[in-house]
Amino acid sequence: MITAPPRKVIYDTDPGVDDAMALYYALAHPAIEVVGITTTFGNVTVEQAAVNALYLNALAGRSIPVTQGAAAPLVKPLEPPPAHIHGADGLGNLPARTLHRHQLDPRSSARFTVDMARANPGEITLVAVGPLGNLSQALTLEPQLPELLHEVIIMGGSILEPGNASPVAEANIWNDPHAADHVFTAGWALTMVGLDVTHQVILPVSLFKKIADHHRHPATDTLHHAVGFYANFYSALYPHVAAIHGCFGHDVLAFIYLASPELFTVEMGRVRVATQGLAQGQTIMKRKDSIDYPQNGWGSDIPLTQVCMKVQAEACKADLEKILMSPWLTR
Ligand code: BDR
Ligand code: CA
């Protein structure tokens, strides 16, 4: 049997507990090869995001290049990071960290993305799970980026599900709505994995304990600790999440979509982002393409986005468990 080579991925991230979970899922998955980790502000400052990406990488025994990127939104003022959700350190306030020698790649996240895309035309999938400033900056540096990348998958936005940063906005889009609208109108093969699906998949802390007990490794111990902190936040907010002391896996769903798209039901539509006012950060999808609305901004020049609307939640949980229980860590 001929098996396809692993998909080359640049992982654009603001780690972040669910970002860490997603990174480890990607590293463990035989169909995914992470060729770079680009960091942005979001769950933490960009400096802390880069520190965390280097640390998670080192703990897992990998030396994937890590870059530092967007420090603030393109236009709106920077807000303080949500320490109550991810911890002041982004990883659930780890009690201690071990030393490592890994260093940042000196390029900006946008420069690295453009260099990699030019060197591997048509081969790289960009999985972006934080605010979208790095991708927007990369587009500005290289307007041909949509042709150079294979595909872009983002965790962000929401169509029907209420927002988590405002009544209508998901946090990654809220954090940089101008960058997000740039990304949604750029014309690449774009898939949105938003709250419509991520709020359906609730992951119990007990699953991460089982994974940590199985591996007995600093990487999975760290993930278990971080998920415990994160689950406290979500359990205080939602009784059905508290019932299993769990959390939403948000970012990991972007990688589960990449590896197992058959678990998702998708819809095509033109997506725009409200950049100002009460709806700031809302992702609005034109779901009836047959209607020719009179307003500017919804014409056929706006590219189509594939939006994940439904997910097979139990199958995603089973897949996450299978992948993270596999022998992906070396000592
Ligand atoms: C998104 O916001 C961040 O807090 C998470 O890491 C995820 O990327 C969920 O809205
Ligand atoms: Ca994230």
mmCIF file of C-alpha atoms and ligand atoms in Angstrom:
data_model
loop_
_atom_site.group_PDB
_atom_site.id
_atom_site.type_symbol
_atom_site.label_atom_id
_atom_site.label_comp_id
_atom_site.label_asym_id
_atom_site.label_seq_id
_atom_site.Cartn_x
_atom_site.Cartn_y
_atom_site.Cartn_z
ATOM 1 C CA MET A 1 0.000 0.000 0.000
ATOM 2 C CA ILE A 2 1.342 3.465 -0.877
ATOM 3 C CA THR A 3 0.881 5.954 1.959
ATOM 4 C CA ALA A 4 0.935 9.703 1.287
ATOM 5 C CA PRO A 5 3.904 11.594 2.726
ATOM 6 C CA PRO A 6 3.070 13.649 5.842
ATOM 7 C CA ARG A 7 1.575 17.088 5.261
ATOM 8 C CA LYS A 8 4.118 19.874 5.875
ATOM 9 C CA VAL A 9 2.646 22.390 8.295
ATOM 10 C CA ILE A 10 3.639 25.791 9.650
ATOM 11 C CA TYR A 11 1.883 26.155 12.990
ATOM 12 C CA ASP A 12 0.990 29.780 13.821
ATOM 13 C CA THR A 13 0.146 29.927 17.504
ATOM 14 C CA ASP A 14 -0.150 31.860 20.787
ATOM 15 C CA PRO A 15 0.508 29.112 23.360
ATOM 16 C CA GLY A 16 -1.806 28.949 25.302
ATOM 17 C CA VAL A 17 -3.089 25.676 26.786
ATOM 18 C CA ASP A 18 -5.174 24.444 23.859
ATOM 19 C CA ASP A 19 -2.356 25.600 21.553
ATOM 20 C CA ALA A 20 0.002 23.297 23.487
ATOM 21 C CA MET A 21 -2.496 20.442 23.187
ATOM 22 C CA ALA A 22 -2.732 21.066 19.431
ATOM 23 C CA LEU A 23 1.062 21.167 19.045
ATOM 24 C CA TYR A 24 1.466 17.812 20.760
ATOM 25 C CA TYR A 25 -1.347 16.275 18.713
ATOM 26 C CA ALA A 26 0.397 17.493 15.532
ATOM 27 C CA LEU A 27 3.814 16.192 16.659
ATOM 28 C CA ALA A 28 2.276 12.827 17.500
ATOM 29 C CA HIS A 29 0.321 12.471 14.249
ATOM 30 C CA PRO A 30 2.014 10.377 11.544
ATOM 31 C CA ALA A 31 0.265 12.322 8.758
ATOM 32 C CA ILE A 32 1.551 15.725 9.938
ATOM 33 C CA GLU A 33 5.077 17.169 9.805
ATOM 34 C CA VAL A 34 5.445 20.478 11.634
ATOM 35 C CA VAL A 35 8.191 22.378 9.762
ATOM 36 C CA GLY A 36 7.960 25.616 11.727
ATOM 37 C CA ILE A 37 6.228 27.220 14.689
ATOM 38 C CA THR A 38 5.431 30.907 14.281
ATOM 39 C CA THR A 39 4.220 32.769 17.342
ATOM 40 C CA THR A 40 1.972 35.759 17.955
ATOM 41 C CA PHE A 41 0.523 37.709 20.875
ATOM 42 C CA GLY A 42 -2.904 36.504 22.021
ATOM 43 C CA ASN A 43 -3.255 34.225 25.023
ATOM 44 C CA VAL A 44 0.047 35.715 26.259
ATOM 45 C CA THR A 45 2.484 38.373 25.041
ATOM 46 C CA VAL A 46 4.369 37.396 21.912
ATOM 47 C CA GLU A 47 7.580 37.119 23.951
ATOM 48 C CA GLN A 48 5.929 34.582 26.268
ATOM 49 C CA ALA A 49 4.343 32.784 23.310
ATOM 50 C CA ALA A 50 7.793 32.311 21.782
ATOM 51 C CA VAL A 51 9.256 31.148 25.112
ATOM 52 C CA ASN A 52 6.414 28.631 25.449
ATOM 53 C CA ALA A 53 6.748 27.323 21.899
ATOM 54 C CA LEU A 54 10.492 26.787 22.404
ATOM 55 C CA TYR A 55 9.828 25.100 25.729
ATOM 56 C CA LEU A 56 7.105 22.745 24.475
ATOM 57 C CA ASN A 57 9.301 21.882 21.498
ATOM 58 C CA ALA A 58 12.309 21.145 23.723
ATOM 59 C CA LEU A 59 10.251 19.114 26.218
ATOM 60 C CA ALA A 60 9.025 16.907 23.375
ATOM 61 C CA GLY A 61 12.622 16.415 22.185
ATOM 62 C CA ARG A 62 12.113 18.321 18.902
ATOM 63 C CA SER A 63 14.081 21.186 17.395
ATOM 64 C CA ILE A 64 11.545 22.657 15.003
ATOM 65 C CA PRO A 65 12.329 26.314 14.148
ATOM 66 C CA VAL A 66 10.381 28.796 16.290
ATOM 67 C CA THR A 67 9.904 32.467 15.374
ATOM 68 C CA GLN A 68 8.471 35.490 17.163
ATOM 69 C CA GLY A 69 5.929 37.618 15.310
ATOM 70 C CA ALA A 70 3.045 40.037 15.810
ATOM 71 C CA ALA A 71 3.212 41.802 19.179
ATOM 72 C CA ALA A 72 -0.059 43.738 18.831
ATOM 73 C CA PRO A 73 -3.132 44.049 16.604
ATOM 74 C CA LEU A 74 -2.799 45.900 13.287
ATOM 75 C CA VAL A 75 -5.141 48.750 14.254
ATOM 76 C CA LYS A 76 -6.966 48.372 17.570
ATOM 77 C CA PRO A 77 -5.162 48.810 20.904
ATOM 78 C CA LEU A 78 -3.512 45.803 22.528
ATOM 79 C CA GLU A 79 -5.469 44.310 25.441
ATOM 80 C CA PRO A 80 -3.842 42.580 28.445
ATOM 81 C CA PRO A 81 -3.529 38.794 27.974
ATOM 82 C CA PRO A 82 -6.198 36.581 29.637
ATOM 83 C CA ALA A 83 -4.136 35.203 32.535
ATOM 84 C CA HIS A 84 -7.331 33.857 34.162
ATOM 85 C CA ILE A 85 -7.862 31.476 31.217
ATOM 86 C CA HIS A 86 -4.359 30.224 30.334
ATOM 87 C CA GLY A 87 -2.357 31.293 33.393
ATOM 88 C CA ALA A 88 0.066 34.220 33.587
ATOM 89 C CA ASP A 89 2.649 32.042 31.813
ATOM 90 C CA GLY A 90 0.194 30.680 29.225
ATOM 91 C CA LEU A 91 0.648 27.112 30.426
ATOM 92 C CA GLY A 92 -1.511 27.105 33.552
ATOM 93 C CA ASN A 93 1.190 28.628 35.823
ATOM 94 C CA LEU A 94 3.735 25.826 35.731
ATOM 95 C CA PRO A 95 5.397 25.394 39.141
ATOM 96 C CA ALA A 96 8.856 25.077 37.516
ATOM 97 C CA ARG A 97 10.503 24.749 34.109
ATOM 98 C CA THR A 98 13.538 22.703 33.163
ATOM 99 C CA LEU A 99 16.416 24.385 31.327
ATOM 100 C CA HIS A 100 16.991 23.897 27.603
ATOM 101 C CA ARG A 101 19.292 25.368 24.970
ATOM 102 C CA HIS A 102 16.833 25.979 22.153
ATOM 103 C CA GLN A 103 17.052 29.412 20.495
ATOM 104 C CA LEU A 104 14.620 31.414 18.388
ATOM 105 C CA ASP A 105 15.024 31.600 14.629
ATOM 106 C CA PRO A 106 15.903 35.310 14.180
ATOM 107 C CA ARG A 107 13.364 35.919 11.401
ATOM 108 C CA SER A 108 9.950 37.408 12.087
ATOM 109 C CA SER A 109 7.035 34.975 11.866
ATOM 110 C CA ALA A 110 5.846 36.637 8.638
ATOM 111 C CA ARG A 111 9.326 36.526 7.036
ATOM 112 C CA PHE A 112 9.760 32.866 7.988
ATOM 113 C CA THR A 113 6.352 31.991 6.501
ATOM 114 C CA VAL A 114 7.169 33.717 3.219
ATOM 115 C CA ASP A 115 10.645 32.130 3.012
ATOM 116 C CA MET A 116 9.249 28.654 3.645
ATOM 117 C CA ALA A 117 6.382 29.099 1.181
ATOM 118 C CA ARG A 118 8.757 30.292 -1.559
ATOM 119 C CA ALA A 119 11.156 27.412 -0.887
ATOM 120 C CA ASN A 120 8.352 24.790 -0.931
ATOM 121 C CA PRO A 121 5.767 26.139 -3.410
ATOM 122 C CA GLY A 122 2.374 24.467 -3.094
ATOM 123 C CA GLU A 123 3.537 22.155 -0.315
ATOM 124 C CA ILE A 124 2.909 23.935 2.962
ATOM 125 C CA THR A 125 -0.326 24.047 4.916
ATOM 126 C CA LEU A 126 -0.626 26.928 7.350
ATOM 127 C CA VAL A 127 -2.548 26.099 10.518
ATOM 128 C CA ALA A 128 -3.239 29.352 12.393
ATOM 129 C CA VAL A 129 -4.773 29.203 15.857
ATOM 130 C CA GLY A 130 -4.177 32.678 17.254
ATOM 131 C CA PRO A 131 -4.891 36.253 16.133
ATOM 132 C CA LEU A 132 -4.086 36.511 12.417
ATOM 133 C CA GLY A 133 -1.472 39.314 12.342
ATOM 134 C CA ASN A 134 1.384 37.062 11.213
ATOM 135 C CA LEU A 135 -0.589 35.811 8.244
ATOM 136 C CA SER A 136 -1.724 39.319 7.343
ATOM 137 C CA GLN A 137 1.872 40.600 7.514
ATOM 138 C CA ALA A 138 3.069 37.670 5.412
ATOM 139 C CA LEU A 139 0.438 38.500 2.763
ATOM 140 C CA THR A 140 1.693 42.072 2.668
ATOM 141 C CA LEU A 141 5.297 40.862 2.249
ATOM 142 C CA GLU A 142 4.319 38.366 -0.466
ATOM 143 C CA PRO A 143 0.997 38.981 -2.263
ATOM 144 C CA GLN A 144 1.447 35.651 -4.104
ATOM 145 C CA LEU A 145 1.281 33.757 -0.785
ATOM 146 C CA PRO A 146 -2.189 32.265 -1.535
ATOM 147 C CA GLU A 147 -0.697 30.519 -4.592
ATOM 148 C CA LEU A 148 2.460 29.462 -2.743
ATOM 149 C CA LEU A 149 0.692 27.783 0.181
ATOM 150 C CA HIS A 150 -1.211 24.525 -0.222
ATOM 151 C CA GLU A 151 -3.996 25.420 2.189
ATOM 152 C CA VAL A 152 -4.784 27.581 5.224
ATOM 153 C CA ILE A 153 -6.772 26.264 8.191
ATOM 154 C CA ILE A 154 -7.672 28.653 10.984
ATOM 155 C CA MET A 155 -9.160 28.126 14.417
ATOM 156 C CA GLY A 156 -11.231 31.222 14.871
ATOM 157 C CA GLY A 157 -14.594 32.831 14.334
ATOM 158 C CA SER A 158 -18.140 31.654 14.756
ATOM 159 C CA ILE A 159 -21.200 31.677 12.529
ATOM 160 C CA LEU A 160 -24.136 30.457 14.652
ATOM 161 C CA GLU A 161 -22.581 29.835 18.067
ATOM 162 C CA PRO A 162 -22.418 32.816 20.490
ATOM 163 C CA GLY A 163 -19.009 34.449 20.809
ATOM 164 C CA ASN A 164 -16.549 33.910 23.630
ATOM 165 C CA ALA A 165 -14.934 37.373 23.578
ATOM 166 C CA SER A 166 -18.117 39.359 22.940
ATOM 167 C CA PRO A 167 -21.693 38.201 22.287
ATOM 168 C CA VAL A 168 -20.724 37.747 18.630
ATOM 169 C CA ALA A 169 -16.906 37.554 18.482
ATOM 170 C CA GLU A 170 -14.541 34.632 18.950
ATOM 171 C CA ALA A 171 -11.308 35.554 20.777
ATOM 172 C CA ASN A 172 -8.765 35.100 17.952
ATOM 173 C CA ILE A 173 -10.788 37.253 15.568
ATOM 174 C CA TRP A 174 -11.645 39.767 18.307
ATOM 175 C CA ASN A 175 -7.929 40.191 19.043
ATOM 176 C CA ASP A 176 -7.166 41.425 15.517
ATOM 177 C CA PRO A 177 -10.285 41.912 13.375
ATOM 178 C CA HIS A 178 -8.477 43.913 10.673
ATOM 179 C CA ALA A 179 -5.889 41.166 10.171
ATOM 180 C CA ALA A 180 -8.682 38.584 10.123
ATOM 181 C CA ASP A 181 -10.653 40.393 7.407
ATOM 182 C CA HIS A 182 -7.428 40.619 5.366
ATOM 183 C CA VAL A 183 -7.015 36.851 5.718
ATOM 184 C CA PHE A 184 -10.661 36.031 4.855
ATOM 185 C CA THR A 185 -10.482 38.116 1.669
ATOM 186 C CA ALA A 186 -7.040 36.993 0.437
ATOM 187 C CA GLY A 187 -8.134 34.181 -1.875
ATOM 188 C CA TRP A 188 -6.419 31.055 -0.580
ATOM 189 C CA ALA A 189 -7.943 27.638 0.026
ATOM 190 C CA LEU A 190 -9.206 28.593 3.469
ATOM 191 C CA THR A 191 -11.022 26.518 6.083
ATOM 192 C CA MET A 192 -12.468 28.041 9.232
ATOM 193 C CA VAL A 193 -12.706 25.844 12.311
ATOM 194 C CA GLY A 194 -14.666 28.027 14.714
ATOM 195 C CA LEU A 195 -16.768 27.866 17.844
ATOM 196 C CA ASP A 196 -19.598 26.178 15.891
ATOM 197 C CA VAL A 197 -17.547 23.003 16.132
ATOM 198 C CA THR A 198 -15.029 23.605 18.933
ATOM 199 C CA HIS A 199 -17.821 24.113 21.482
ATOM 200 C CA GLN A 200 -19.134 20.640 20.663
ATOM 201 C CA VAL A 201 -15.973 18.829 21.749
ATOM 202 C CA ILE A 202 -15.473 18.785 25.517
ATOM 203 C CA LEU A 203 -12.303 17.103 26.733
ATOM 204 C CA PRO A 204 -12.108 15.877 30.334
ATOM 205 C CA VAL A 205 -8.949 16.454 32.380
ATOM 206 C CA SER A 206 -9.083 12.715 33.132
ATOM 207 C CA LEU A 207 -8.137 12.031 29.494
ATOM 208 C CA PHE A 208 -4.916 14.045 29.918
ATOM 209 C CA LYS A 209 -4.181 12.280 33.193
ATOM 210 C CA LYS A 210 -4.538 8.958 31.391
ATOM 211 C CA ILE A 211 -2.143 10.170 28.669
ATOM 212 C CA ALA A 212 0.350 11.475 31.256
ATOM 213 C CA ASP A 213 0.182 8.246 33.300
ATOM 214 C CA HIS A 214 0.764 6.264 30.111
ATOM 215 C CA HIS A 215 3.834 8.174 28.900
ATOM 216 C CA ARG A 216 5.361 9.303 32.221
ATOM 217 C CA HIS A 217 7.112 12.063 30.282
ATOM 218 C CA PRO A 218 7.684 15.791 31.090
ATOM 219 C CA ALA A 219 5.846 16.843 27.913
ATOM 220 C CA THR A 220 2.600 15.074 28.778
ATOM 221 C CA ASP A 221 2.961 15.944 32.501
ATOM 222 C CA THR A 222 3.157 19.614 31.470
ATOM 223 C CA LEU A 223 0.119 19.272 29.222
ATOM 224 C CA HIS A 224 -1.850 17.571 32.016
ATOM 225 C CA HIS A 225 -0.991 20.397 34.437
ATOM 226 C CA ALA A 226 -1.941 23.098 31.919
ATOM 227 C CA VAL A 227 -5.230 21.445 30.959
ATOM 228 C CA GLY A 228 -6.185 21.237 34.654
ATOM 229 C CA PHE A 229 -5.876 25.028 35.010
ATOM 230 C CA TYR A 230 -7.747 25.638 31.754
ATOM 231 C CA ALA A 231 -10.542 23.249 32.748
ATOM 232 C CA ASN A 232 -11.077 25.191 35.975
ATOM 233 C CA PHE A 233 -11.848 28.269 33.886
ATOM 234 C CA TYR A 234 -14.306 26.506 31.571
ATOM 235 C CA SER A 235 -15.905 24.527 34.393
ATOM 236 C CA ALA A 236 -16.690 27.748 36.257
ATOM 237 C CA LEU A 237 -18.416 29.057 33.125
ATOM 238 C CA TYR A 238 -20.435 26.098 31.816
ATOM 239 C CA PRO A 239 -22.236 23.496 34.013
ATOM 240 C CA HIS A 240 -22.102 20.836 31.264
ATOM 241 C CA VAL A 241 -18.319 21.271 31.086
ATOM 242 C CA ALA A 242 -18.018 21.250 34.906
ATOM 243 C CA ALA A 243 -19.922 17.947 34.956
ATOM 244 C CA ILE A 244 -16.820 16.221 33.506
ATOM 245 C CA HIS A 245 -14.225 18.781 34.704
ATOM 246 C CA GLY A 246 -13.311 19.480 31.125
ATOM 247 C CA CYS A 247 -12.402 22.131 28.606
ATOM 248 C CA PHE A 248 -12.849 22.943 24.940
ATOM 249 C CA GLY A 249 -9.973 21.734 22.796
ATOM 250 C CA HIS A 250 -10.417 24.660 20.309
ATOM 251 C CA ASP A 251 -7.026 24.673 18.543
ATOM 252 C CA VAL A 252 -6.585 20.912 18.330
ATOM 253 C CA LEU A 253 -9.731 20.761 16.194
ATOM 254 C CA ALA A 254 -7.855 22.575 13.406
ATOM 255 C CA PHE A 255 -5.371 19.686 13.250
ATOM 256 C CA ILE A 256 -8.086 17.046 13.611
ATOM 257 C CA TYR A 257 -9.785 18.677 10.622
ATOM 258 C CA LEU A 258 -6.492 18.547 8.683
ATOM 259 C CA ALA A 259 -5.946 14.866 9.406
ATOM 260 C CA SER A 260 -9.595 13.677 9.395
ATOM 261 C CA PRO A 261 -11.805 16.109 7.457
ATOM 262 C CA GLU A 262 -14.514 13.441 7.159
ATOM 263 C CA LEU A 263 -15.393 14.123 10.817
ATOM 264 C CA PHE A 264 -16.671 17.598 9.891
ATOM 265 C CA THR A 265 -19.673 18.952 7.967
ATOM 266 C CA VAL A 266 -18.703 22.057 6.007
ATOM 267 C CA GLU A 267 -20.476 24.890 4.242
ATOM 268 C CA MET A 268 -19.026 27.271 1.641
ATOM 269 C CA GLY A 269 -19.663 31.008 1.939
ATOM 270 C CA ARG A 270 -18.078 34.415 1.710
ATOM 271 C CA VAL A 271 -16.885 35.451 5.180
ATOM 272 C CA ARG A 272 -16.177 39.009 6.287
ATOM 273 C CA VAL A 273 -15.147 40.390 9.676
ATOM 274 C CA ALA A 274 -16.769 43.387 11.355
ATOM 275 C CA THR A 275 -13.835 45.621 12.266
ATOM 276 C CA GLN A 276 -15.650 48.249 14.348
ATOM 277 C CA GLY A 277 -18.608 48.919 16.581
ATOM 278 C CA LEU A 278 -20.700 46.562 18.703
ATOM 279 C CA ALA A 279 -20.151 43.669 16.281
ATOM 280 C CA GLN A 280 -16.353 44.114 16.202
ATOM 281 C CA GLY A 281 -14.707 40.742 15.634
ATOM 282 C CA GLN A 282 -17.851 39.014 14.353
ATOM 283 C CA THR A 283 -17.320 36.639 11.430
ATOM 284 C CA ILE A 284 -20.305 37.050 9.123
ATOM 285 C CA MET A 285 -20.915 34.477 6.406
ATOM 286 C CA LYS A 286 -23.008 35.124 3.316
ATOM 287 C CA ARG A 287 -24.852 31.812 3.309
ATOM 288 C CA LYS A 288 -27.208 32.474 0.357
ATOM 289 C CA ASP A 289 -25.005 33.022 -2.661
ATOM 290 C CA SER A 290 -28.052 33.260 -4.930
ATOM 291 C CA ILE A 291 -29.085 36.544 -3.292
ATOM 292 C CA ASP A 292 -27.425 39.627 -4.742
ATOM 293 C CA TYR A 293 -27.325 41.861 -1.673
ATOM 294 C CA PRO A 294 -27.031 45.569 -2.551
ATOM 295 C CA GLN A 295 -24.284 46.445 -0.033
ATOM 296 C CA ASN A 296 -20.634 46.634 -1.018
ATOM 297 C CA GLY A 297 -18.318 43.909 0.251
ATOM 298 C CA TRP A 298 -20.297 40.740 -0.536
ATOM 299 C CA GLY A 299 -19.672 40.427 -4.281
ATOM 300 C CA SER A 300 -18.234 37.447 -6.135
ATOM 301 C CA ASP A 301 -14.799 39.096 -5.877
ATOM 302 C CA ILE A 302 -14.814 38.057 -2.189
ATOM 303 C CA PRO A 303 -13.391 34.530 -2.095
ATOM 304 C CA LEU A 304 -15.263 31.572 -0.662
ATOM 305 C CA THR A 305 -14.293 30.155 2.731
ATOM 306 C CA GLN A 306 -15.027 26.592 3.767
ATOM 307 C CA VAL A 307 -16.591 26.762 7.233
ATOM 308 C CA CYS A 308 -16.890 23.810 9.610
ATOM 309 C CA MET A 309 -20.477 23.818 10.902
ATOM 310 C CA LYS A 310 -20.824 20.381 12.531
ATOM 311 C CA VAL A 311 -18.467 17.825 13.992
ATOM 312 C CA GLN A 312 -18.547 14.224 15.143
ATOM 313 C CA ALA A 313 -17.460 15.031 18.681
ATOM 314 C CA GLU A 314 -17.066 11.494 20.043
ATOM 315 C CA ALA A 315 -14.956 10.458 17.048
ATOM 316 C CA CYS A 316 -12.716 13.525 17.563
ATOM 317 C CA LYS A 317 -12.184 12.620 21.223
ATOM 318 C CA ALA A 318 -11.361 9.027 20.313
ATOM 319 C CA ASP A 319 -8.912 10.218 17.646
ATOM 320 C CA LEU A 320 -7.201 12.641 20.058
ATOM 321 C CA GLU A 321 -6.791 9.848 22.601
ATOM 322 C CA LYS A 322 -5.449 7.382 20.023
ATOM 323 C CA ILE A 323 -2.907 9.871 18.653
ATOM 324 C CA LEU A 324 -1.642 11.132 22.029
ATOM 325 C CA MET A 325 -1.444 7.595 23.479
ATOM 326 C CA SER A 326 0.710 6.438 20.531
ATOM 327 C CA PRO A 327 4.503 6.131 21.027
ATOM 328 C CA TRP A 328 5.430 9.651 19.817
ATOM 329 C CA LEU A 329 7.804 10.680 22.608
ATOM 330 C CA THR A 330 11.392 9.607 23.000
ATOM 331 C CA ARG A 331 13.491 9.928 26.104
HETATM 332 C C1 BDR B 1 -9.187 30.580 20.835
HETATM 333 O O1 BDR B 1 -8.781 31.643 21.698
HETATM 334 C C2 BDR B 1 -7.682 31.240 22.488
HETATM 335 O O2 BDR B 1 -7.924 31.511 23.837
HETATM 336 C C3 BDR B 1 -7.511 29.769 22.271
HETATM 337 O O3 BDR B 1 -6.147 29.395 22.295
HETATM 338 C C4 BDR B 1 -8.120 29.509 20.921
HETATM 339 O O4 BDR B 1 -7.176 29.699 19.891
HETATM 340 C C5 BDR B 1 -10.558 30.111 21.227
HETATM 341 O O5 BDR B 1 -11.489 31.144 21.086
HETATM 342 CA CA CA B 2 -4.786 29.760 20.332
#
